[in-house]
Amino acid sequence: LEPLKKLKAWKTLESEPILDRSPWLRVLSDRIELPDGRVIDGYLRLDAPNFAVIVPEDSSGRIGLVGGYKHGVGEVDLQPPAGYLEEGERPLEAAQRELLEETGCRAALWTSLGTFVVSGNRGAGKAHLFLARGCEQIAEPKGEDLEILVPTWLPLETVRSRWRAGSFRQIATIAALGLALDHLTQPNPAGARQA
Amino acid sequence: LEPLKKLKAWKTLESEPILDRSPWLRVLSDRIELPDGRVIDGYLRLDAPNFAVIVPEDSSGRIGLVGGYKHGVGEVDLQPPAGYLEEGERPLEAAQRELLEETGCRAALWTSLGTFVVSGNRGAGKAHLFLARGCEQIAEPKGEDLEILVPTWLPLETVRSRWRAGSFRQIATIAALGLALDHLTQPNPAGARQA
């Protein structure tokens, strides 16, 4: 990986908001200088809220998902519980709140599966992925304002089959389930961090 | 999964473009009707080009990645070859073109790992994920217009460790590598389709 160290960052000379629908979305038009000195105008970036995605496992080894209509997909989709971080909220706090709201569960053991940028070119916020083990239902799911969510607990191997078969529709679902299934299958996966 | 069948789609009553930087980005403000009859104004959607992500494997079992500065990440990142579909191009054609441009390789066997929406809420384009086996270098990498890309071939287990450790920065990288590593490790993964 030595040759990568020679790669240089772009310089942002200016960053002009061309659409502001805070806190949901800001579109920025960047004037950038490339490492070779060329200056490029109008490179678009998206400023969008960070969110948490939580893969919950209950004491019998089932995985918790929520079904709901997703307007970005245009269809009903099954996905792990997830939601935007609120103002001032840390990722783990948001994950715990969303898990409780969407499934009514509290988890015994939280593991961070990493933080990832939604778009390599545009930004568009970061996804904080978590595994939540030892989930126990302590309340009724509250759901979301706009969305009717149906909590659905499935055996791990069913989730793995659906993950492999392309049955889930969102890229963050594929990323989170891939890491979580690996973690739940490998006893000591490298690098996972207790949250 | 029976209860999911009762979930209804939102109705889009109107869809107004509020920013148009085609072909890179259109922001749409939707007027939607929820299944309970409530009408919501200003629900944002993003129209962005679909792209292909290709996980290449060579004949000695190494995985091909490219290092480069990514403005959405704000840093140099290592990722599988990837790129936007051109006008009229099919996903597999785009994948083959991008693999050749970014690594100089042609692959013997292509497998589709699925197509996934970037944002469940906003849309923002679809990622077509591919596994490309039996890669053979037949040309020099050409790279991209704005980006200097450094092709980097690593042993599968090194890639798996980095994937587990959160060393890659983009969510599409995590999704694509998760499915590809599973496919390369399981002899008959369910559902994968020869492209």
Short mmCIF file of C-alpha atoms in Angstrom, two decimals, chain B:
data_model
loop_
_atom_site.label_atom_id
_atom_site.label_comp_id
_atom_site.label_asym_id
_atom_site.label_seq_id
_atom_site.Cartn_x
_atom_site.Cartn_y
_atom_site.Cartn_z
CA LEU B 1 -43.18 -12.09 5.91
CA GLU B 2 -46.93 -12.21 5.44
CA PRO B 3 -47.60 -8.95 7.43
CA LEU B 4 -45.40 -7.00 4.99
CA LYS B 5 -47.89 -7.67 2.21
CA LYS B 6 -50.39 -5.36 3.92
CA LEU B 7 -48.01 -2.40 3.72
CA LYS B 8 -48.97 0.14 1.08
CA ALA B 9 -46.79 2.35 -1.11
CA TRP B 10 -46.89 6.14 -0.86
CA LYS B 11 -48.55 7.93 -3.77
CA THR B 12 -46.49 10.62 -5.50
CA LEU B 13 -48.95 13.41 -6.32
CA GLU B 14 -46.33 15.79 -7.71
CA SER B 15 -42.58 15.77 -8.24
CA GLU B 16 -40.96 19.17 -8.73
CA PRO B 17 -37.29 19.50 -9.71
CA ILE B 18 -35.78 22.11 -7.38
CA LEU B 19 -32.19 21.69 -8.61
CA ASP B 20 -31.07 20.36 -11.98
CA ARG B 21 -27.41 19.56 -12.58
CA SER B 22 -28.08 16.74 -15.01
CA PRO B 23 -26.61 14.27 -15.67
CA TRP B 24 -24.93 14.37 -12.23
CA LEU B 25 -27.74 15.35 -9.91
CA ARG B 26 -31.38 16.39 -9.84
CA VAL B 27 -33.11 17.17 -6.55
CA LEU B 28 -36.85 16.60 -6.59
CA SER B 29 -39.38 17.85 -4.08
CA ASP B 30 -42.25 15.38 -3.91
CA ARG B 31 -45.81 15.94 -2.77
CA ILE B 32 -46.86 12.57 -1.43
CA GLU B 33 -49.98 10.95 -0.06
CA LEU B 34 -49.40 8.51 2.78
CA PRO B 35 -51.52 5.34 3.06
CA ASP B 36 -53.47 7.00 5.92
CA GLY B 37 -54.49 9.87 3.63
CA ARG B 38 -52.14 12.54 5.01
CA VAL B 39 -50.50 14.67 2.32
CA ILE B 40 -46.86 15.67 2.85
CA ASP B 41 -45.11 18.40 0.89
CA GLY B 42 -41.41 18.73 0.16
CA TYR B 43 -40.20 15.17 0.61
CA LEU B 44 -36.81 15.23 -1.08
CA ARG B 45 -35.56 12.74 -3.62
CA LEU B 46 -32.23 12.60 -5.40
CA ASP B 47 -31.82 11.57 -8.99
CA ALA B 48 -28.22 10.52 -9.60
CA PRO B 49 -26.59 8.21 -12.15
CA ASN B 50 -26.49 4.48 -11.54
CA PHE B 51 -23.05 2.96 -11.18
CA ALA B 52 -21.23 -0.37 -11.30
CA VAL B 53 -18.87 -1.70 -8.63
CA ILE B 54 -16.62 -4.56 -9.67
CA VAL B 55 -14.71 -6.89 -7.33
CA PRO B 56 -12.00 -8.46 -9.54
CA GLU B 57 -10.10 -11.65 -8.70
CA ASP B 58 -6.98 -12.70 -10.60
CA SER B 59 -5.82 -16.26 -11.31
CA SER B 60 -3.71 -16.37 -8.14
CA GLY B 61 -6.73 -15.44 -5.97
CA ARG B 62 -5.76 -11.82 -5.34
CA ILE B 63 -8.44 -9.13 -5.19
CA GLY B 64 -8.07 -5.96 -7.26
CA LEU B 65 -8.64 -2.58 -5.66
CA VAL B 66 -7.89 0.98 -6.72
CA GLY B 67 -6.55 3.68 -4.46
CA GLY B 68 -7.42 7.30 -5.08
CA TYR B 69 -8.51 10.54 -3.49
CA LYS B 70 -12.30 10.60 -3.06
CA HIS B 71 -13.81 14.04 -2.55
CA GLY B 72 -16.92 12.69 -0.79
CA VAL B 73 -14.65 11.01 1.75
CA GLY B 74 -12.14 13.88 1.86
CA GLU B 75 -9.24 11.42 1.89
CA VAL B 76 -7.41 8.82 -0.14
CA ASP B 77 -9.41 5.58 -0.04
CA LEU B 78 -8.99 2.09 -1.39
CA GLN B 79 -12.04 0.62 -3.16
CA PRO B 80 -13.05 -1.82 -5.89
CA PRO B 81 -13.06 -0.43 -9.44
CA ALA B 82 -16.32 1.46 -9.98
CA GLY B 83 -17.94 4.02 -12.21
CA TYR B 84 -21.12 5.56 -13.53
CA LEU B 85 -23.09 3.90 -16.31
CA GLU B 86 -22.87 5.91 -19.51
CA GLU B 87 -25.95 6.88 -21.54
CA GLY B 88 -27.58 3.72 -22.91
CA GLU B 89 -25.00 1.41 -21.36
CA ARG B 90 -26.09 -1.81 -19.65
CA PRO B 91 -24.70 -2.47 -16.13
CA LEU B 92 -22.47 -5.36 -17.24
CA GLU B 93 -21.06 -3.33 -20.15
CA ALA B 94 -20.25 -0.48 -17.77
CA ALA B 95 -18.62 -2.91 -15.34
CA GLN B 96 -16.44 -4.41 -18.10
CA ARG B 97 -15.44 -0.95 -19.36
CA GLU B 98 -14.62 0.36 -15.89
CA LEU B 99 -12.59 -2.74 -14.99
CA LEU B 100 -10.56 -2.31 -18.18
CA GLU B 101 -10.10 1.45 -17.71
CA GLU B 102 -9.13 1.30 -14.05
CA THR B 103 -7.05 -1.91 -13.93
CA GLY B 104 -6.33 -2.81 -17.58
CA CYS B 105 -7.99 -6.18 -16.98
CA ARG B 106 -10.44 -8.41 -18.78
CA ALA B 107 -12.30 -11.07 -16.74
CA ALA B 108 -13.19 -14.63 -17.75
CA LEU B 109 -16.31 -15.02 -15.58
CA TRP B 110 -18.77 -12.34 -14.51
CA THR B 111 -21.30 -12.80 -11.70
CA SER B 112 -23.97 -10.30 -10.69
CA LEU B 113 -24.06 -9.74 -6.92
CA GLY B 114 -27.23 -7.67 -7.10
CA THR B 115 -28.51 -4.13 -7.59
CA PHE B 116 -29.13 -1.85 -4.61
CA VAL B 117 -30.51 1.63 -3.98
CA VAL B 118 -28.02 4.10 -2.48
CA SER B 119 -30.51 5.82 -0.15
CA GLY B 120 -33.70 4.20 1.11
CA ASN B 121 -35.23 7.62 1.75
CA ARG B 122 -33.89 9.69 -1.16
CA GLY B 123 -33.00 7.26 -3.93
CA ALA B 124 -29.73 8.76 -5.26
CA GLY B 125 -29.14 6.08 -7.91
CA LYS B 126 -28.49 2.38 -7.87
CA ALA B 127 -25.31 0.37 -7.41
CA HIS B 128 -24.85 -2.68 -9.65
CA LEU B 129 -22.41 -5.02 -7.89
CA PHE B 130 -20.31 -7.55 -9.80
CA LEU B 131 -17.71 -10.20 -9.16
CA ALA B 132 -15.19 -10.58 -12.02
CA ARG B 133 -13.15 -13.80 -11.85
CA GLY B 134 -10.14 -14.91 -13.87
CA CYS B 135 -8.89 -11.38 -14.42
CA GLU B 136 -5.99 -10.98 -16.80
CA GLN B 137 -4.18 -7.75 -17.57
CA ILE B 138 -4.42 -6.94 -21.28
CA ALA B 139 -3.73 -3.18 -21.25
CA GLU B 140 -2.35 -0.35 -19.18
CA PRO B 141 -4.85 1.23 -16.77
CA LYS B 142 -6.10 4.53 -18.20
CA GLY B 143 -7.43 6.02 -14.98
CA GLU B 144 -10.03 8.77 -14.75
CA ASP B 145 -10.11 12.35 -15.92
CA LEU B 146 -10.05 13.97 -12.49
CA GLU B 147 -8.63 11.14 -10.40
CA ILE B 148 -5.24 9.50 -10.22
CA LEU B 149 -5.99 5.85 -9.50
CA VAL B 150 -3.47 3.31 -8.25
CA PRO B 151 -4.46 -0.33 -8.93
CA THR B 152 -3.54 -2.50 -5.94
CA TRP B 153 -3.86 -6.30 -5.85
CA LEU B 154 -4.07 -7.85 -2.38
CA PRO B 155 -4.49 -11.42 -1.09
CA LEU B 156 -8.13 -12.31 -0.36
CA GLU B 157 -7.48 -12.73 3.37
CA THR B 158 -5.85 -9.30 3.58
CA VAL B 159 -8.93 -7.79 1.95
CA ARG B 160 -11.19 -9.70 4.34
CA SER B 161 -9.25 -8.43 7.38
CA ARG B 162 -9.41 -4.85 6.14
CA TRP B 163 -13.13 -5.25 5.38
CA ARG B 164 -13.77 -6.52 8.92
CA ALA B 165 -11.59 -3.84 10.52
CA GLY B 166 -13.45 -0.91 8.95
CA SER B 167 -10.38 0.15 6.91
CA PHE B 168 -12.41 0.92 3.80
CA ARG B 169 -14.34 4.20 3.92
CA GLN B 170 -17.28 3.83 1.50
CA ILE B 171 -20.51 1.94 2.16
CA ALA B 172 -20.68 0.53 -1.40
CA THR B 173 -17.19 -0.95 -0.89
CA ILE B 174 -18.36 -2.73 2.26
CA ALA B 175 -21.48 -4.07 0.53
CA ALA B 176 -19.64 -5.28 -2.59
CA LEU B 177 -16.69 -6.85 -0.75
CA GLY B 178 -19.02 -8.59 1.74
CA LEU B 179 -20.96 -10.32 -1.02
CA ALA B 180 -17.86 -11.05 -3.11
CA LEU B 181 -15.84 -12.53 -0.23
CA ASP B 182 -18.80 -14.72 0.69
CA HIS B 183 -19.16 -15.85 -2.91
CA LEU B 184 -15.45 -16.65 -3.22
CA THR B 185 -15.48 -18.59 0.07
CA GLN B 186 -18.76 -20.51 -0.33
CA PRO B 187 -18.64 -22.91 -3.26
CA ASN B 188 -22.35 -22.62 -4.11
CA PRO B 189 -23.73 -19.39 -2.69
CA ALA B 190 -27.48 -19.15 -3.02
CA GLY B 191 -28.92 -16.79 -5.54
CA ALA B 192 -25.83 -15.46 -7.28
CA ARG B 193 -26.45 -15.16 -11.00
CA GLN B 194 -23.98 -15.46 -13.83
CA ALA B 195 -24.05 -12.08 -15.52
#
